[in-house]
Structures are given as C-alpha cells and as structure tokens.
Short mmCIF file of C-alpha atoms in Angstrom, two decimals:
data_model
loop_
_atom_site.label_atom_id
_atom_site.label_comp_id
_atom_site.label_asym_id
_atom_site.label_seq_id
_atom_site.Cartn_x
_atom_site.Cartn_y
_atom_site.Cartn_z
CA MET A 1 -18.79 -14.34 1.00
CA ARG A 2 -15.04 -14.26 1.32
CA LYS A 3 -13.58 -11.15 2.81
CA SER A 4 -9.93 -10.27 2.94
CA ARG A 5 -8.69 -7.13 4.63
CA ILE A 6 -5.38 -5.50 3.98
CA ALA A 7 -4.33 -2.34 5.69
CA GLY A 8 -1.18 -0.40 4.98
CA VAL A 9 -0.15 2.70 6.82
CA PHE A 10 1.64 5.57 5.14
CA VAL A 11 2.42 8.24 7.74
CA ALA A 12 5.29 10.60 8.37
CA ALA A 13 6.09 11.84 11.83
CA VAL A 14 7.06 15.47 12.20
CA ALA A 15 10.22 14.32 13.95
CA VAL A 16 11.64 13.06 10.67
CA LEU A 17 10.57 16.08 8.66
CA LEU A 18 13.63 18.07 9.51
CA LEU A 19 13.66 20.09 6.32
CA SER A 20 10.93 22.12 4.64
CA GLY A 21 9.34 20.12 1.82
CA CYS A 22 11.80 17.32 2.48
CA VAL A 23 9.67 14.30 1.61
CA ARG A 24 9.00 12.70 -1.75
CA PHE A 25 6.40 9.99 -1.35
CA GLN A 26 5.00 8.42 -4.50
CA ALA A 27 2.97 5.20 -4.46
CA HIS A 28 1.78 3.84 -7.80
CA LEU A 29 0.10 0.50 -7.21
CA THR A 30 -2.03 -1.87 -9.26
CA VAL A 31 -4.41 -4.21 -7.45
CA SER A 32 -4.91 -7.64 -9.03
CA PRO A 33 -8.02 -9.79 -8.65
CA ASP A 34 -5.90 -12.41 -6.84
CA ASN A 35 -5.14 -9.89 -4.06
CA THR A 36 -1.60 -9.07 -5.08
CA LEU A 37 0.07 -5.77 -5.83
CA ASN A 38 2.29 -4.57 -8.65
CA GLY A 39 3.93 -1.19 -8.98
CA ASP A 40 6.40 0.91 -7.05
CA ILE A 41 6.69 3.09 -3.98
CA VAL A 42 9.25 5.87 -3.61
CA VAL A 43 10.22 7.15 -0.17
CA ALA A 44 12.92 9.81 -0.26
CA SER A 45 14.14 12.94 1.51
CA VAL A 46 15.66 16.06 0.01
CA VAL A 47 19.45 16.28 0.12
CA GLY A 48 20.43 19.31 2.18
CA ASP A 49 23.60 21.35 2.41
CA GLU A 50 24.93 19.84 5.62
CA THR A 51 27.98 17.60 5.88
CA ASN A 52 27.24 14.05 4.74
CA ALA A 53 23.97 15.33 3.28
CA LYS A 54 23.11 12.10 1.44
CA ASP A 55 23.65 10.03 4.55
CA ALA A 56 21.36 12.37 6.46
CA ALA A 57 18.72 12.16 3.73
CA SER A 58 19.01 8.38 3.72
CA ASP A 59 18.52 8.26 7.49
CA ARG A 60 15.40 10.43 7.23
CA ALA A 61 13.97 8.27 4.45
CA LYS A 62 14.63 5.08 6.40
CA ALA A 63 12.94 6.54 9.46
CA ILE A 64 9.86 7.25 7.34
CA GLU A 65 9.97 3.74 5.88
CA GLN A 66 10.08 2.18 9.34
CA LYS A 67 7.01 4.11 10.42
CA MET A 68 5.08 3.82 7.18
CA LEU A 69 6.11 0.51 5.62
CA PRO A 70 7.58 -1.73 8.31
CA ASN A 71 6.66 -4.96 6.50
CA LEU A 72 7.49 -4.00 2.93
CA SER A 73 11.25 -4.45 2.78
CA GLY A 74 12.03 -8.14 2.32
CA ALA A 75 8.45 -9.11 1.52
CA GLU A 76 7.73 -11.55 -1.30
CA GLY A 77 8.14 -9.99 -4.72
CA VAL A 78 9.65 -6.73 -3.39
CA ALA A 79 12.91 -5.38 -4.79
CA ARG A 80 14.52 -2.39 -3.13
CA THR A 81 16.83 -0.07 -5.08
CA LYS A 82 18.49 3.26 -4.43
CA TYR A 83 16.53 6.36 -5.42
CA ASP A 84 18.56 9.43 -6.32
CA GLN A 85 16.64 11.94 -8.44
CA ASP A 86 15.85 15.66 -8.49
CA GLY A 87 17.79 16.30 -5.29
CA TYR A 88 15.95 13.57 -3.37
CA PHE A 89 17.63 10.49 -1.93
CA GLY A 90 16.04 7.34 -0.55
CA SER A 91 14.58 4.06 -1.78
CA ARG A 92 12.36 2.77 -4.51
CA PHE A 93 10.40 -0.39 -3.76
CA THR A 94 9.28 -2.37 -6.81
CA LEU A 95 6.41 -4.76 -6.18
CA ASP A 96 5.90 -7.80 -8.41
CA ASN A 97 2.88 -9.92 -7.51
CA THR A 98 3.44 -8.96 -3.90
CA PRO A 99 0.87 -10.07 -1.32
CA LEU A 100 -1.29 -7.22 -0.12
CA ALA A 101 -0.23 -7.95 3.44
CA ALA A 102 3.23 -6.58 2.61
CA ILE A 103 1.93 -3.04 3.14
CA ASN A 104 0.09 -4.04 6.29
CA SER A 105 0.70 -1.87 9.34
CA ASN A 106 -1.07 0.06 12.06
CA GLY A 107 -0.85 3.72 12.91
CA SER A 108 -2.89 6.49 14.46
CA ASP A 109 -1.76 9.40 12.27
CA GLY A 110 -2.65 7.97 8.87
CA SER A 111 -3.35 4.79 6.99
CA LEU A 112 -4.21 3.09 3.72
CA GLN A 113 -6.81 0.36 3.94
CA LEU A 114 -7.84 -1.87 1.10
CA THR A 115 -10.71 -4.25 1.80
CA ARG A 116 -12.20 -6.83 -0.52
CA ASP A 117 -15.77 -7.86 0.10
CA GLY A 118 -16.80 -10.44 -2.47
CA ASP A 119 -16.35 -8.85 -5.89
CA ARG A 120 -15.76 -5.34 -4.59
CA PHE A 121 -12.67 -3.47 -3.42
CA GLU A 122 -13.05 -0.62 -0.96
CA PHE A 123 -10.13 1.72 -0.45
CA THR A 124 -9.76 4.39 2.21
CA GLY A 125 -6.66 6.18 3.33
CA THR A 126 -5.04 9.23 4.85
CA VAL A 127 -1.57 10.64 4.35
CA ASP A 128 -0.71 13.67 6.45
CA PHE A 129 2.45 15.71 5.91
CA THR A 130 1.12 18.84 7.58
CA PRO A 131 3.87 20.44 9.73
CA GLU A 132 3.12 21.41 13.30
CA SER A 133 5.19 24.56 13.01
CA ASP A 134 4.44 27.72 11.00
CA GLU A 135 7.55 27.22 8.90
CA ALA A 136 6.88 27.97 5.25
CA PRO A 137 7.37 25.11 2.78
CA ALA A 138 10.20 25.14 0.30
CA GLU A 139 9.55 26.46 -3.20
CA ASP A 140 9.92 22.95 -4.65
CA ALA A 141 7.35 21.42 -2.28
CA ASP A 142 4.69 21.03 -4.95
CA THR A 143 2.09 18.36 -5.71
CA SER A 144 4.57 16.25 -7.66
CA ASP A 145 6.26 15.18 -4.42
CA ILE A 146 3.36 13.41 -2.72
CA GLU A 147 1.13 11.16 -4.78
CA VAL A 148 -0.90 8.00 -4.30
CA ALA A 149 -2.32 6.22 -7.34
CA ILE A 150 -4.32 3.00 -7.17
CA THR A 151 -5.33 1.08 -10.30
CA PHE A 152 -8.19 -1.34 -9.73
CA PRO A 153 -8.98 -4.39 -11.86
CA GLY A 154 -12.59 -3.34 -12.41
CA ILE A 155 -14.84 -0.34 -12.84
CA VAL A 156 -14.53 2.39 -10.21
CA THR A 157 -17.97 3.27 -8.84
CA GLU A 158 -17.01 5.84 -6.17
CA HIS A 159 -13.93 7.99 -5.55
CA ASN A 160 -12.76 11.42 -4.41
CA GLY A 161 -9.60 11.62 -6.50
CA LYS A 162 -8.83 11.99 -10.19
CA LEU A 163 -10.19 9.11 -12.24
CA GLU A 164 -8.62 7.87 -15.47
CA GLY A 165 -10.03 4.54 -16.58
CA THR A 166 -9.77 2.35 -13.47
CA ARG A 167 -6.95 4.39 -11.93
CA VAL A 168 -7.61 6.87 -9.13
CA THR A 169 -4.91 9.40 -8.23
CA TRP A 170 -4.58 11.69 -5.24
CA ASN A 171 -2.00 14.49 -4.90
CA THR A 172 -0.97 16.82 -2.14
CA SER A 173 1.96 19.05 -1.21
CA TYR A 174 4.28 19.29 1.76
CA ASP A 175 1.83 21.40 3.76
CA GLY A 176 -1.23 19.35 2.82
CA SER A 177 -2.89 16.06 3.63
CA LEU A 178 -4.78 13.38 1.77
CA ASP A 179 -8.13 11.92 2.72
CA MET A 180 -8.88 9.24 0.16
CA HIS A 181 -11.59 6.78 -0.68
CA ALA A 182 -12.59 4.68 -3.68
CA THR A 183 -14.82 1.70 -4.42
CA ALA A 184 -14.27 -0.53 -7.43
CA SER A 185 -15.20 -3.89 -8.87
CA ALA A 186 -12.77 -6.77 -8.45
CA GLN A 187 -13.86 -8.18 -11.80
CA PRO A 188 -11.46 -7.24 -14.62
CA VAL A 189 -12.73 -4.77 -17.15
CA GLY A 190 -13.23 -6.21 -20.63
CA PRO A 191 -12.37 -4.46 -23.91
CA PRO A 192 -14.37 -1.32 -24.72
CA VAL A 193 -17.51 -1.69 -26.86
CA TRP A 194 -15.78 -0.09 -29.84
CA VAL A 195 -13.18 -2.86 -29.79
CA TRP A 196 -15.89 -5.50 -30.11
CA ALA A 197 -17.47 -3.43 -32.89
CA LEU A 198 -14.18 -3.41 -34.81
CA VAL A 199 -13.81 -7.15 -34.30
CA GLY A 200 -17.33 -7.67 -35.66
CA VAL A 201 -16.70 -5.47 -38.69
CA GLY A 202 -13.41 -7.26 -39.37
CA PHE A 203 -15.09 -10.65 -39.11
CA LEU A 204 -17.82 -9.62 -41.57
CA ALA A 205 -15.18 -8.23 -43.95
CA VAL A 206 -13.29 -11.53 -43.93
CA LEU A 207 -16.52 -13.44 -44.61
CA ALA A 208 -17.30 -11.09 -47.48
CA VAL A 209 -13.85 -11.62 -49.04
CA ILE A 210 -14.20 -15.40 -48.75
CA LEU A 211 -17.68 -15.32 -50.28
CA ILE A 212 -16.57 -13.13 -53.17
CA THR A 213 -13.57 -15.37 -53.81
CA VAL A 214 -15.72 -18.51 -53.86
CA LEU A 215 -18.34 -16.95 -56.16
CA THR A 216 -15.69 -15.60 -58.54
CA ALA A 217 -14.02 -19.00 -58.75
CA GLN A 218 -17.35 -20.71 -59.39
CA ARG A 219 -18.25 -18.25 -62.17
CA ARG A 220 -14.90 -18.81 -63.85
CA LYS A 221 -15.40 -22.55 -63.64
CA ASP A 222 -18.88 -22.27 -65.16
CA ALA A 223 -17.56 -20.02 -67.94
CA VAL A 224 -14.84 -22.49 -68.83
CA ALA A 225 -17.34 -25.31 -68.87
CA GLU A 226 -19.64 -23.43 -71.24
CA ALA A 227 -16.77 -22.59 -73.59
CA VAL A 228 -15.77 -26.25 -74.10
CA PRO A 229 -17.61 -27.71 -77.18
CA HIS A 230 -19.78 -30.71 -76.53
CA THR A 231 -19.53 -33.75 -78.83
CA ASP A 232 -22.26 -36.30 -79.22
#
C-alpha cells in the first residue's frame, strides 16, 4: 500500500503579531487524487497608522510566510500576487496543480499534516493565533480573518469542522486557535443518485419518442397501402 505524507505548517509567532487582530490568514485548498493542490492562500497583516504603514504590514506578512510557508513561494504551479483588501496588506498565493510538498514544513507551535494511506486521506492540523499578552483584540478581529478550508476528492467520513459536500471548513478569531482533523476517501465522488435517476428518465423518454414515431410512421404507411385500389 502506497503511502505519501505531506506536512505543511501554518503558525504565527507572537513576535510578528505586533498589532491586535493584525493577521488575515485564509487557506482554501482542494486536494486532488494525484496528490496535488489547487486553491489559494492569503497571508496578510492589517495596515496601521504608523509611517510607511503598508511597508510595515508587508514586512509582518512576509515574516509570517517565512515561518508558516517557507517552501511555497516559487514552488511549481504557485503564483504570488499582492493582496490589498479591507485594510489588510500581504500576499495571495494561487496554487495550480501544485505538489503537496510545496506546503511542507516543520514547526513546534502548529502544523497542517495531510497523509494519504491507500485510498484514504487523513488531515490533522493546528493554527494558533492566541496572544501571550492580555491585550484585547481589535473589533474587526472576527472569524472571517482566519479560515482553513480543505476540499477532498471523496466522501468525508470524519471531521470536527463544518462539512459541506466534501469540503470541511474551520474558523477562528485573533484570540483563538484551531485544532483540526478530517478523514476522507481519495476516490472521487460520482454524481448524486438523483442525477442518475434523471438520466434514466431522460433515456426512457427518448426511447418512448422514438417508438411512438416509428409506430406512427408504420400506421400511416399501412393506411396508405390499404387506400390504394388493387387490380387483378
């Protein structure tokens, strides 16, 4: 049984969290049966009021990237673009058939690990943005800022997130942490039963139309034949 192990670490050190609620981390990834990834990852920091605020936010985001995703930038199928939305500034990484190893890293504070064992994917991970100080989070530090979503090719059999189809999503806020796990089949999910039912009904309808057309044509032919007088 073939086993491939891919571990990616997504952690943020308190040293780079210089502002309350400063991090926007959003990972939306789709796992393919051929062990590649598609999707995007946003790593950004809030733009403050200091001089050269965007440069400072960019530096904070890059520091997070170096700790969390040291192998992602420049990996096969990865395009990096500027991210500048909602007062956050950083980078968006777009993954297109990117090898799973591109998110591979090691860390003691948090990690994402995706392991394939035969026809099964097992996912576990932690993301911890809990501050060490008692500083209150900013008002905009809500669950929209930190999100991990993994879409598997097959049916999800176990998870502790929010399940929609084969997609599992986990959310947390600035002062929270994520402890994630999910198990899913590596075999792609086929169309729902109702789709096959519609196909069957459509097929029978087409057969019925063909049969009716053939019978109608035959009856007309017979009627014409009977109407023609016979001569001896």
